[in-house]
CSV table of C-alpha atoms and ligand atoms in Angstrom, one decimal:
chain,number,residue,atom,x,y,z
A,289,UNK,CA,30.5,1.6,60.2
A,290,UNK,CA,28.7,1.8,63.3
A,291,UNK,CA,29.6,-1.2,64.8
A,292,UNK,CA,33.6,-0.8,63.8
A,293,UNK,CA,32.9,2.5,65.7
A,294,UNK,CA,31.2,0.6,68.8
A,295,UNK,CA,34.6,-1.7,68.7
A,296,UNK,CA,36.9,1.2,68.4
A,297,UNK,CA,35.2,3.1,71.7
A,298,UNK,CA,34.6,-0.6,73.2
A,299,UNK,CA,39.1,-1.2,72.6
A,300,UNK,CA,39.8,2.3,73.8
A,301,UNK,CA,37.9,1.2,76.8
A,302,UNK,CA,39.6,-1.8,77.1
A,303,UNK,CA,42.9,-0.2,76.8
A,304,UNK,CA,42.5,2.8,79.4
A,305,UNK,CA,41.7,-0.2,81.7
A,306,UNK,CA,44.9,-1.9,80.7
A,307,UNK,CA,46.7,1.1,81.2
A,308,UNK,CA,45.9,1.8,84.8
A,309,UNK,CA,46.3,-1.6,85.9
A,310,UNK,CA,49.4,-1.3,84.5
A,311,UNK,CA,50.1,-4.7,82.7
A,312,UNK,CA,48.4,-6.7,80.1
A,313,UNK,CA,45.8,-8.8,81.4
A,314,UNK,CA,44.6,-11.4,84.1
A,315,UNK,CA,48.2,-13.0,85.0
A,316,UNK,CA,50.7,-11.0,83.1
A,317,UNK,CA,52.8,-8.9,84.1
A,318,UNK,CA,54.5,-7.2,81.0
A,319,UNK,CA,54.1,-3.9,80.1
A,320,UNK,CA,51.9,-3.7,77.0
A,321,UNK,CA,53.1,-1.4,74.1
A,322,UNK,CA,50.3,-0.5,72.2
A,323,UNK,CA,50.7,0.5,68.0
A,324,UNK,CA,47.3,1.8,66.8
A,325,UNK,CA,47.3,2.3,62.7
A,326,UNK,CA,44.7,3.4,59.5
A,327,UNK,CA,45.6,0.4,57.4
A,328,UNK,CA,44.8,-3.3,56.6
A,329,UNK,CA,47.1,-6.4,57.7
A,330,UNK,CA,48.2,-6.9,54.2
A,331,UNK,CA,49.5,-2.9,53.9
A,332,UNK,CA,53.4,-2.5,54.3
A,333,UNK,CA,53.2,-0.3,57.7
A,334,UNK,CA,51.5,-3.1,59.3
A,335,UNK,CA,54.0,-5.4,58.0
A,336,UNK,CA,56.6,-3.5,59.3
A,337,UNK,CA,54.9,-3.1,62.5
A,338,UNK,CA,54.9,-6.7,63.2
A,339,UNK,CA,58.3,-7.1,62.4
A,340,UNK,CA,59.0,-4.7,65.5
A,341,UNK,CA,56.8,-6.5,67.5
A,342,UNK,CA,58.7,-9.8,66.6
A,343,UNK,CA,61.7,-8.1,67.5
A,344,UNK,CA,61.1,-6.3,70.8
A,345,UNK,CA,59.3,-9.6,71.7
A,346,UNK,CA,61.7,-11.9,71.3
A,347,UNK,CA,64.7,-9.7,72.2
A,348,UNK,CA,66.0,-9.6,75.8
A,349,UNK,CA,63.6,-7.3,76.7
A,350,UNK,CA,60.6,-9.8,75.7
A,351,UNK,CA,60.5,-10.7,78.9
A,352,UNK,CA,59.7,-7.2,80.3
A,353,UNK,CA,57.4,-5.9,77.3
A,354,UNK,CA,54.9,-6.9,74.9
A,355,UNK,CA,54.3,-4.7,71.9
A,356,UNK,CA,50.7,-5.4,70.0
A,357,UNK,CA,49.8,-3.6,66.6
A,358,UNK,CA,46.1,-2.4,66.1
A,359,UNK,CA,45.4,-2.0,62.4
A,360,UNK,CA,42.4,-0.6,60.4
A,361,UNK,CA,41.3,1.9,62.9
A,362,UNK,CA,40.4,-0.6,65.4
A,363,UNK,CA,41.2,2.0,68.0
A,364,UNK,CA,39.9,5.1,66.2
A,365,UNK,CA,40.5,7.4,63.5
A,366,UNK,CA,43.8,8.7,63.1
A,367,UNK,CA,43.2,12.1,64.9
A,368,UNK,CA,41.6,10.0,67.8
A,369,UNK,CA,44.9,7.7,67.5
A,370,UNK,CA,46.9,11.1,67.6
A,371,UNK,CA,45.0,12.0,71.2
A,372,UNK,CA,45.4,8.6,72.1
A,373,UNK,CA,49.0,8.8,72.2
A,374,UNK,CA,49.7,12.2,73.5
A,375,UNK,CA,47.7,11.5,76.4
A,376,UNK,CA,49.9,7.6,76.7
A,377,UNK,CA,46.6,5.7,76.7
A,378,UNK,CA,48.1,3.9,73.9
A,379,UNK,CA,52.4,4.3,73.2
A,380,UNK,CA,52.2,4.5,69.3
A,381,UNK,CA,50.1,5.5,66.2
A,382,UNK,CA,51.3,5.9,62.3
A,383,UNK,CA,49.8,9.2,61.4
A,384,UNK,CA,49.9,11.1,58.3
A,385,UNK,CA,52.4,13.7,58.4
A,386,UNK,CA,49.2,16.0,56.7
A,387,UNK,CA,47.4,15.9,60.0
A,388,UNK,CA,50.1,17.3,62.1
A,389,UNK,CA,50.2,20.6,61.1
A,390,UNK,CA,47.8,21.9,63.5
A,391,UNK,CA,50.3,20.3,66.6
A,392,UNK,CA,53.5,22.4,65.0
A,393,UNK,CA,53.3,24.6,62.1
A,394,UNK,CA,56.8,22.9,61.2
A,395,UNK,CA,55.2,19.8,59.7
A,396,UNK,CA,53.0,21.9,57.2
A,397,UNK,CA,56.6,21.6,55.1
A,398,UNK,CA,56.2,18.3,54.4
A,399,UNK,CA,52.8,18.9,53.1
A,400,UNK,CA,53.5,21.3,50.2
A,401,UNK,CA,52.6,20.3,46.6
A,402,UNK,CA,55.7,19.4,44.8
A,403,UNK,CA,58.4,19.7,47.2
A,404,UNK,CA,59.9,17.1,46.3
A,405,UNK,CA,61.7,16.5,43.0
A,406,UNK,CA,62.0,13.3,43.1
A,407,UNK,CA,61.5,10.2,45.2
A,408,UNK,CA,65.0,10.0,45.6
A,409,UNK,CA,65.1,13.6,46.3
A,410,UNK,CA,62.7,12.9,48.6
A,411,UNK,CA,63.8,10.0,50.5
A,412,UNK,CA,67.6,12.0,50.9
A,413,UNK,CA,65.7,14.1,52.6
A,414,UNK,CA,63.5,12.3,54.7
A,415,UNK,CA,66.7,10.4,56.0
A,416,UNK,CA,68.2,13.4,57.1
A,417,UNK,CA,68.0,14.0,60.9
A,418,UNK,CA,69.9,17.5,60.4
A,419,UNK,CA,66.6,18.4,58.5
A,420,UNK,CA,64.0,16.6,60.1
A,421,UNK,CA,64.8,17.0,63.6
A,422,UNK,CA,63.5,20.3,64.2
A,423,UNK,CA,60.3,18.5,62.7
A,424,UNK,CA,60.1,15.5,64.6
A,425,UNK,CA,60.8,16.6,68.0
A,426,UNK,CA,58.5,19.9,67.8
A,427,UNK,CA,55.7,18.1,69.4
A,428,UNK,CA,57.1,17.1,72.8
A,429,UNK,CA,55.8,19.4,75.0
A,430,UNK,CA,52.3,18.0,73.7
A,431,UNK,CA,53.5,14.4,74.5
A,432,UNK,CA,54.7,13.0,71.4
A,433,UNK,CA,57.1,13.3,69.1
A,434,UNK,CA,58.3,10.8,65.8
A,435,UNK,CA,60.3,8.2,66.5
A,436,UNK,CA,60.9,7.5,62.2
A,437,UNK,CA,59.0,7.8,58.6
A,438,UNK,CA,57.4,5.7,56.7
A,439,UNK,CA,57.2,6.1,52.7
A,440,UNK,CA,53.9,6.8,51.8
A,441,UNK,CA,54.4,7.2,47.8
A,442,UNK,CA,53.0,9.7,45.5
A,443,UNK,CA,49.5,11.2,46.0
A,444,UNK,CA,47.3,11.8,42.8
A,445,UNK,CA,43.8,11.8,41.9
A,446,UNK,CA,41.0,9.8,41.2
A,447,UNK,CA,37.8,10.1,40.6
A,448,UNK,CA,34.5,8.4,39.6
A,449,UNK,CA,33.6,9.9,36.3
A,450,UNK,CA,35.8,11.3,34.6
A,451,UNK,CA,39.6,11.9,34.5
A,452,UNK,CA,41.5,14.7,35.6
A,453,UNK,CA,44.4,15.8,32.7
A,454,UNK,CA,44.8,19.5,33.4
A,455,UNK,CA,43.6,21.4,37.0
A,456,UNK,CA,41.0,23.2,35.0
A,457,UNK,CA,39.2,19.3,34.8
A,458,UNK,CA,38.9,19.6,38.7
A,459,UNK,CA,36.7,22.7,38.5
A,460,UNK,CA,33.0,22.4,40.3
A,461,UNK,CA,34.4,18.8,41.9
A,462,UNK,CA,34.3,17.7,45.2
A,463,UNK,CA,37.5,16.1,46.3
A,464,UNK,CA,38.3,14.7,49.2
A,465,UNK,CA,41.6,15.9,50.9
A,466,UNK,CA,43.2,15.5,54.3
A,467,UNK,CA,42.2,17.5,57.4
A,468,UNK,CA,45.1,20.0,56.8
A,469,UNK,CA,45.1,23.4,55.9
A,470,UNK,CA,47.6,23.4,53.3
A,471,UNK,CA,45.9,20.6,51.1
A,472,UNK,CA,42.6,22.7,51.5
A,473,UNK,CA,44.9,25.7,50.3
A,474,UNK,CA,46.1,23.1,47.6
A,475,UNK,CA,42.8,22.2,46.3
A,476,UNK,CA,41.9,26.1,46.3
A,477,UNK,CA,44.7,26.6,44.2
A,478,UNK,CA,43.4,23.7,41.5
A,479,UNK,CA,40.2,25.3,41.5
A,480,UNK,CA,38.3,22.2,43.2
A,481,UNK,CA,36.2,21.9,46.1
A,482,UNK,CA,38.3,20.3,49.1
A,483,UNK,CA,36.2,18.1,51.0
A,484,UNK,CA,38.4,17.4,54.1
A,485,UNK,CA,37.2,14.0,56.0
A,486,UNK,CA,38.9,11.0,57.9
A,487,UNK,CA,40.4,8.6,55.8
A,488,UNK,CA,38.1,5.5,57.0
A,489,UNK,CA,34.8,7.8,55.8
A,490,UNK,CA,36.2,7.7,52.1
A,491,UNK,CA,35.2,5.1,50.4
A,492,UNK,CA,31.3,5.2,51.9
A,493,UNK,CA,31.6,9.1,50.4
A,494,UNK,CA,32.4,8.2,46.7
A,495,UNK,CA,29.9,5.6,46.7
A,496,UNK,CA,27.1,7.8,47.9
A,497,UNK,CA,28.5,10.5,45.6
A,498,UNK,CA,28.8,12.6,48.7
A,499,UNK,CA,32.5,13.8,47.1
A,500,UNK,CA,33.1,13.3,43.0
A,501,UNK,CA,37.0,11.8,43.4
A,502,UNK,CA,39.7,11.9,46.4
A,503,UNK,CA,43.8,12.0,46.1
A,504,UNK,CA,46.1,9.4,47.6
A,505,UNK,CA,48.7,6.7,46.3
A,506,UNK,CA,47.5,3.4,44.0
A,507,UNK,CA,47.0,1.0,47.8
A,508,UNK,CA,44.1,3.4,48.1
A,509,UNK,CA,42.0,2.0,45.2
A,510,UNK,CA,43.4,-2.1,46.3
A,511,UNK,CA,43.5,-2.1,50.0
A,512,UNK,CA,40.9,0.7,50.5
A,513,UNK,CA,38.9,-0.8,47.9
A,514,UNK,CA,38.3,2.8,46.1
A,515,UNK,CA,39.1,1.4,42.8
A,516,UNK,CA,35.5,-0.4,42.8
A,517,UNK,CA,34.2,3.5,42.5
A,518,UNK,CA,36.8,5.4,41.2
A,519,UNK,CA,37.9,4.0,37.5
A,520,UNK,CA,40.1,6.9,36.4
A,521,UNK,CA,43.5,7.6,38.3
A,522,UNK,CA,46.0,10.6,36.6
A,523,UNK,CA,49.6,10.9,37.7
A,524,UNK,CA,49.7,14.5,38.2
A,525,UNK,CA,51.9,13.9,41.1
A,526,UNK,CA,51.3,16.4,43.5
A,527,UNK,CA,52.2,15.3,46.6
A,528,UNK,CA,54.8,13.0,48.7
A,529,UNK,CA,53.4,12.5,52.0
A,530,UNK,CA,55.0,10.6,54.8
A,531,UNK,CA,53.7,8.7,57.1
A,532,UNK,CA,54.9,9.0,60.8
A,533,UNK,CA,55.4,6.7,63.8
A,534,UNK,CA,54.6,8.9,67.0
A,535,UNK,CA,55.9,7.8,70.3
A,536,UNK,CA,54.4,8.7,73.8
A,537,UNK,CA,57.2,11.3,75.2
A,538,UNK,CA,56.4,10.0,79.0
A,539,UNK,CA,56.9,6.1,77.9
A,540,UNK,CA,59.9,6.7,75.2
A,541,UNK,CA,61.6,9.0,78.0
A,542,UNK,CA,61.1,6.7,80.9
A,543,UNK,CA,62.8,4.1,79.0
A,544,UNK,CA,66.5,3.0,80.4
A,545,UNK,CA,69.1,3.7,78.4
A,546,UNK,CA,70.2,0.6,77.3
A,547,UNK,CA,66.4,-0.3,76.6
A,548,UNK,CA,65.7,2.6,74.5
A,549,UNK,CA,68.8,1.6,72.4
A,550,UNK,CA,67.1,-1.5,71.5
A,551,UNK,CA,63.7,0.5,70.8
A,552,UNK,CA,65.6,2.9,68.9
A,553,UNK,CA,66.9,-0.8,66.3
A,554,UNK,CA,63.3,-1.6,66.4
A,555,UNK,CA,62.3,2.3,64.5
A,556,UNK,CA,65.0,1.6,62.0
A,557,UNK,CA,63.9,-2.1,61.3
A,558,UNK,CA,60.3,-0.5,61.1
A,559,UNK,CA,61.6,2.5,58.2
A,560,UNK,CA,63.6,-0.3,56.6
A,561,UNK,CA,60.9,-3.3,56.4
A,562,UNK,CA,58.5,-0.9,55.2
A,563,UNK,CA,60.7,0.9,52.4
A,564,UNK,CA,61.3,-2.8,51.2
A,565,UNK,CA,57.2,-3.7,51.1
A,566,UNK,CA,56.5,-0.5,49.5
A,567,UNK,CA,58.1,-0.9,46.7
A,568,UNK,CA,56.4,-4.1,45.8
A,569,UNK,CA,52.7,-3.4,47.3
A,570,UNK,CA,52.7,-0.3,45.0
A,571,UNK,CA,53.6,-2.3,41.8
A,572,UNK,CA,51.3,-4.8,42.9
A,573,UNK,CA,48.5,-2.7,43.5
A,574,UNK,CA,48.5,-0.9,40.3
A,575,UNK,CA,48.3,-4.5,38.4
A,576,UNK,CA,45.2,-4.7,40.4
A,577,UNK,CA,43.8,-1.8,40.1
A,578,UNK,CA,44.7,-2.3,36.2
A,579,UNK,CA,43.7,-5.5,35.4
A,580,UNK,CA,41.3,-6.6,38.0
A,581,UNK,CA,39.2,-3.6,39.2
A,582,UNK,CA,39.2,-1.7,35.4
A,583,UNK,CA,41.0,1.3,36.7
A,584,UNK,CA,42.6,4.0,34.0
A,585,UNK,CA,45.9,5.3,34.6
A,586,UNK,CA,46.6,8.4,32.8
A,587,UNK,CA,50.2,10.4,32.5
A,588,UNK,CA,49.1,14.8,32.7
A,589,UNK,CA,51.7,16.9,32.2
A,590,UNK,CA,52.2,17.4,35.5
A,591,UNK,CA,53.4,21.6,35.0
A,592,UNK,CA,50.0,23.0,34.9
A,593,UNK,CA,49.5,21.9,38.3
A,594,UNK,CA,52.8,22.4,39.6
A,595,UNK,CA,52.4,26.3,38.1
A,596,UNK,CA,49.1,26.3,40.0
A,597,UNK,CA,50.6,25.7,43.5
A,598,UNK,CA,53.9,27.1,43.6
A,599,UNK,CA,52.5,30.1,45.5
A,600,UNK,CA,51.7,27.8,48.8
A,601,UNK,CA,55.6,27.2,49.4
A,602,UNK,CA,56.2,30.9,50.5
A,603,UNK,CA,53.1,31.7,51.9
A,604,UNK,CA,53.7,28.5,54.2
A,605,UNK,CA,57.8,28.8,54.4
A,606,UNK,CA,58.4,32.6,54.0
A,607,UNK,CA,59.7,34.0,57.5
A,608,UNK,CA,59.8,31.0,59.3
A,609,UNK,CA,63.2,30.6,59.9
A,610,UNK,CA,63.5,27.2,60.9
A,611,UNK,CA,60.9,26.5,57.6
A,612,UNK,CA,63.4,28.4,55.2
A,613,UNK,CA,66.2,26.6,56.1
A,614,UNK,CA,64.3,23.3,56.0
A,615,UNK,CA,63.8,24.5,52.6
A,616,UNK,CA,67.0,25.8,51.1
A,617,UNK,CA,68.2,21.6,52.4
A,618,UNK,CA,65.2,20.4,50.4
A,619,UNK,CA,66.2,22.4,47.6
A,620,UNK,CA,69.8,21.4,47.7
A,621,UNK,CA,68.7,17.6,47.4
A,622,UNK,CA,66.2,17.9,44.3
A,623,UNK,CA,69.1,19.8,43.0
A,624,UNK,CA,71.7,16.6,43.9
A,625,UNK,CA,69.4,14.4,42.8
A,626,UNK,CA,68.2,15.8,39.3
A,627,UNK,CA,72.1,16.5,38.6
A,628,UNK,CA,72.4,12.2,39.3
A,629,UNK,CA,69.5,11.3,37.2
A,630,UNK,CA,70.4,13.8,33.9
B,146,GCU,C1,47.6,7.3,53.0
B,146,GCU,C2,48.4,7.3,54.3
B,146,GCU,C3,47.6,7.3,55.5
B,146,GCU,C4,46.5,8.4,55.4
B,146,GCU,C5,45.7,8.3,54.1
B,146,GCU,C6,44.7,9.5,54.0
B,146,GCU,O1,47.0,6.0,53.0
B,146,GCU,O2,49.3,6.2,54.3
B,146,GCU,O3,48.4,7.6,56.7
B,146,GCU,O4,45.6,8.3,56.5
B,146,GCU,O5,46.6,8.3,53.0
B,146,GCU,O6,44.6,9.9,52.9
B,146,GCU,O7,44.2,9.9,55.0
């Protein structure tokens, strides 16, 4: 842990030096567009990632740019990441959407419990610039803003001793949530103990029984190894997180025209290469998980914990116009989409 952190601080470095020199290194003298992510080399969003660095590389503006993708927190923790990128140290991060909430209150939508109906529901919605717009761009005046989404399943929980089937089962637990105030709200609601911590600091937690379980989607217990702890996973479904790409405002505004076009391919070849991995790395994970690592799934009826939460959508979207009309859209899709799948 401590020497990933010394590398991190040691990149950063590295990096800030790169920056104000301007170009890449000894000899070079492409611009260098820096993607820092959370996740391993074998996780869809870093697949995806190098499939835009492929492209931009070799396209016609190869010559001018050079995009490189730091995974697995090689350049900090995604808040750091976050702060990396709205000061342009580095051009890019994938954040959770569930840490952007305390940049615009606009993204805490995104972050209620069962707002989503389904993931087709969700997906509509998510495609939808008329809807996420006033999302995305909120954060420009502090630097950043999303350039496109990336499908970060369902989030459910698991824990190391025993499983959860109703939200009475999470009483007197500590769980481990996101640092965002409506998935603290959401675990006050359950009736657990939210236990809010970066999502590299997880898995050392669980094994040092520092928290009892933690919520997140089936990679979590493969890629992030949590299934070697946690042996019990229930699909009470309460949450579909994105994920983000965040773009530098200065470097994504100073682009040319006819160059940003070409970035602009590259964000829908990133949402579309990772939609296409996700699909598979979640199937394969849970045969993993499963049959390799011993992990339970279990099936709750998932309207005890929807009952528990429904209360978080108006204290969070009541009077905020822009958040109610986000809303009523949201609605209109799980409505569209349950009518398809009856
Ligand atoms: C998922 C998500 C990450 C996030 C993590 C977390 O893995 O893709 O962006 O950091 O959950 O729970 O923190």
């Amino acid at each position: 842990m401590k020497m990933r952190r010394s590398l991190a601080v040691l990149c950063v470095l590295m990096l800030i030096a790169g920056v104000f020199a301007g170009c890449g290194g000894a000899g070079s003298s492409k611009r260098i567009v820096r993607i820092g992510h959370n996740q391993s080399t074998a996780h869809p969003s870093h697949i995806a990632l190098e499939a835009f660095a492929d492209y931009i590389n070799n396209s016609e503006l190869g010559e001018k740019y050079e995009v490189q993708v730091y995974p697995s927190e090689l350049l900090g923790s995604q808040n750091e990441m976050v702060q990396l990128t709205q000061t342009g140290a580095i051009d890019f991060v994938i954040a959770s959407n569930a840490i952007m909430e305390t940049f615009s209150k606009n993204y805490s939508i995104f972050n209620l419990p069962f707002l989503f109906s389904s993931a087709e529901a969700y997906h509509a919605a998510m495609d939808d610039p008329s809807l996420t717009d006033p999302i995305f761009l909120a954060t420009e005046d502090a630097g950043f803003r999303t350039v496109t989404w990336l499908d970060a399943g369902t989030r459910n929980f698991y824990t190391v001793d025993k499983p959860i089937e109703k939200p009475e089962d999470l009483k007197g637990l500590k769980i481990r949530v996101q640092q965002s105030p409506t998935n603290i709200a959401m675990m006050n609601a359950f009736g657990g103990s939210a236990t809010p911590m970066g999502f590299g600091e997880v898995y050392t937690a669980l094994q040092s029984n520092i928290i009892d379980g933690a919520e997140n989607n089936e990679m979590a217990l493969t890629d992030n190894g949590h299934g070697d702890v946690c042996k019990h996973y229930s699909y009470d479904m309460h949450q579909m997180v994105p994920d983000l790409l965040l773009g530098n405002v200065a470097f994504l505004n100073g682009l040319p025209e006819e160059e940003y076009a070409v970035f602009e391919e590259g964000f829908k070849l990133i949402n579309k290469v990772q939609r296409e991995e996700w699909t598979k790395a979640v199937e394969n994970a849970k045969n993993k998980a499963q049959n390799e690592m011993g992990v339970n799934f279990y099936y709750p009826d998932t309207a005890p914990f929807q009952e528990a939460c429904m209360p978080i959508h108006d204290s969070v979207v009541k009077g905020n116009a822009i958040l109610e009309d986000i809303y009523a859209k949201i609605t209109a899709y799980n409505e569209q989409y349950r009518a398809v799948a009856e």
